[in-house]
Amino acid sequence: MEDDDEFFDLVAGIYVVVATIENVRAVNQAKKLNSGLNQNNSANLPSANNVELKLLKLMKRNREVTLADCVIETGLSSQQVRETLEEMMIQQLITMDNRESDGSIVYRLI
């Protein structure tokens, strides 16, 4: 009976060691996959400075732009573009006004 207990303890100990090694390996693989996804996603997403530069160039070309123009130019959501435009207004790079012809909100360089 004592031999059976020792054998069971040995098997249980080996199982714990193998399970721990397997868990560490799985975590490391997940970290590698996650870092690869983050690099791919960050390469596809424009940085804030890039977005601001795109918008400034668009405004310089067109003199005034709408939110829709900015969304089309950047490919970002309207909420993201709106937040960027608000930040650019705080930085005093652009101004917001209403177009006289139709009352639409437009953004212009200062």
Tab-separated table of C-alpha atoms in Angstrom:
chain	number	residue	atom	x	y	z
A	1	MET	CA	0.000	0.000	0.000
A	2	GLU	CA	2.820	2.379	0.837
A	3	ASP	CA	4.398	1.723	-2.579
A	4	ASP	CA	1.147	2.765	-4.253
A	5	ASP	CA	1.105	6.052	-2.285
A	6	GLU	CA	4.711	6.800	-3.211
A	7	PHE	CA	3.981	6.021	-6.865
A	8	PHE	CA	0.901	8.282	-6.793
A	9	ASP	CA	2.921	11.102	-5.171
A	10	LEU	CA	5.623	10.716	-7.831
A	11	VAL	CA	3.103	10.803	-10.688
A	12	ALA	CA	1.320	13.805	-9.149
A	13	GLY	CA	4.638	15.636	-8.764
A	14	ILE	CA	5.599	14.941	-12.379
A	15	TYR	CA	2.148	16.131	-13.504
A	16	VAL	CA	2.541	19.412	-11.600
A	17	VAL	CA	5.963	20.050	-13.148
A	18	VAL	CA	4.763	19.235	-16.690
A	19	ALA	CA	1.620	21.350	-16.282
A	20	THR	CA	3.678	24.301	-15.037
A	21	ILE	CA	6.067	24.053	-17.986
A	22	GLU	CA	3.148	23.817	-20.413
A	23	ASN	CA	1.479	26.871	-18.859
A	24	VAL	CA	4.668	28.913	-19.144
A	25	ARG	CA	5.035	27.864	-22.778
A	26	ALA	CA	1.409	28.795	-23.542
A	27	VAL	CA	1.772	32.207	-21.903
A	28	ASN	CA	4.954	32.921	-23.872
A	29	GLN	CA	3.262	31.939	-27.131
A	30	ALA	CA	0.296	34.191	-26.343
A	31	LYS	CA	2.627	37.101	-25.606
A	32	LYS	CA	4.413	36.584	-28.929
A	33	LEU	CA	1.125	36.455	-30.815
A	34	ASN	CA	-0.187	39.524	-29.023
A	35	SER	CA	2.959	41.555	-29.683
A	36	GLY	CA	2.794	40.588	-33.353
A	37	LEU	CA	-0.816	41.738	-33.558
A	38	ASN	CA	-0.009	45.009	-31.797
A	39	GLN	CA	2.847	45.710	-34.206
A	40	ASN	CA	0.626	45.009	-37.211
A	41	ASN	CA	-2.201	47.157	-35.831
A	42	SER	CA	0.069	50.040	-34.915
A	43	ALA	CA	1.647	49.922	-38.377
A	44	ASN	CA	-1.819	50.265	-39.934
A	45	LEU	CA	-3.041	53.036	-37.662
A	46	PRO	CA	-1.844	56.551	-38.356
A	47	SER	CA	-0.212	58.342	-35.453
A	48	ALA	CA	-1.850	61.453	-34.019
A	49	ASN	CA	0.827	63.665	-35.607
A	50	ASN	CA	0.286	61.983	-38.973
A	51	VAL	CA	-3.453	62.611	-38.765
A	52	GLU	CA	-2.946	66.253	-37.837
A	53	LEU	CA	-0.502	66.696	-40.707
A	54	LYS	CA	-2.944	65.101	-43.179
A	55	LEU	CA	-5.716	67.396	-41.991
A	56	LEU	CA	-3.531	70.502	-42.148
A	57	LYS	CA	-2.475	69.651	-45.713
A	58	LEU	CA	-6.112	69.041	-46.669
A	59	MET	CA	-7.115	72.434	-45.262
A	60	LYS	CA	-4.240	74.154	-47.009
A	61	ARG	CA	-5.297	72.628	-50.338
A	62	ASN	CA	-9.033	73.258	-49.955
A	63	ARG	CA	-9.053	76.384	-47.741
A	64	GLU	CA	-12.017	74.962	-45.776
A	65	VAL	CA	-13.123	71.422	-45.045
A	66	THR	CA	-16.067	69.683	-43.435
A	67	LEU	CA	-15.975	66.855	-40.947
A	68	ALA	CA	-16.917	64.475	-43.771
A	69	ASP	CA	-13.938	65.685	-45.851
A	70	CYS	CA	-11.650	64.949	-42.893
A	71	VAL	CA	-13.114	61.481	-42.301
A	72	ILE	CA	-12.642	60.598	-45.973
A	73	GLU	CA	-9.062	61.896	-45.959
A	74	THR	CA	-7.968	60.057	-42.812
A	75	GLY	CA	-10.124	56.919	-42.891
A	76	LEU	CA	-10.808	57.349	-39.163
A	77	SER	CA	-14.190	57.443	-37.455
A	78	SER	CA	-15.998	60.754	-37.222
A	79	GLN	CA	-15.558	60.700	-33.432
A	80	GLN	CA	-11.776	60.262	-33.741
A	81	VAL	CA	-11.562	63.025	-36.345
A	82	ARG	CA	-13.754	65.344	-34.261
A	83	GLU	CA	-11.491	64.824	-31.229
A	84	THR	CA	-8.412	65.529	-33.342
A	85	LEU	CA	-9.974	68.685	-34.770
A	86	GLU	CA	-10.902	69.884	-31.272
A	87	GLU	CA	-7.317	69.325	-30.128
A	88	MET	CA	-6.028	71.238	-33.153
A	89	MET	CA	-8.338	74.139	-32.268
A	90	ILE	CA	-6.981	74.153	-28.692
A	91	GLN	CA	-3.462	74.260	-30.174
A	92	GLN	CA	-4.633	77.232	-32.278
A	93	LEU	CA	-3.784	75.561	-35.562
A	94	ILE	CA	-7.278	75.753	-37.016
A	95	THR	CA	-10.561	77.530	-36.509
A	96	MET	CA	-14.156	76.373	-36.857
A	97	ASP	CA	-16.773	78.494	-38.589
A	98	ASN	CA	-20.044	78.274	-40.497
A	99	ARG	CA	-19.941	78.436	-44.267
A	100	GLU	CA	-21.969	81.424	-45.461
A	101	SER	CA	-23.560	79.671	-48.427
A	102	ASP	CA	-25.213	76.817	-46.524
A	103	GLY	CA	-24.351	77.185	-42.829
A	104	SER	CA	-22.283	73.983	-42.749
A	105	ILE	CA	-19.558	73.753	-40.109
A	106	VAL	CA	-16.163	74.087	-41.732
A	107	TYR	CA	-12.598	74.055	-40.473
A	108	ARG	CA	-9.889	76.421	-41.713
A	109	LEU	CA	-6.238	77.073	-41.044
A	110	ILE	CA	-5.514	80.040	-38.809
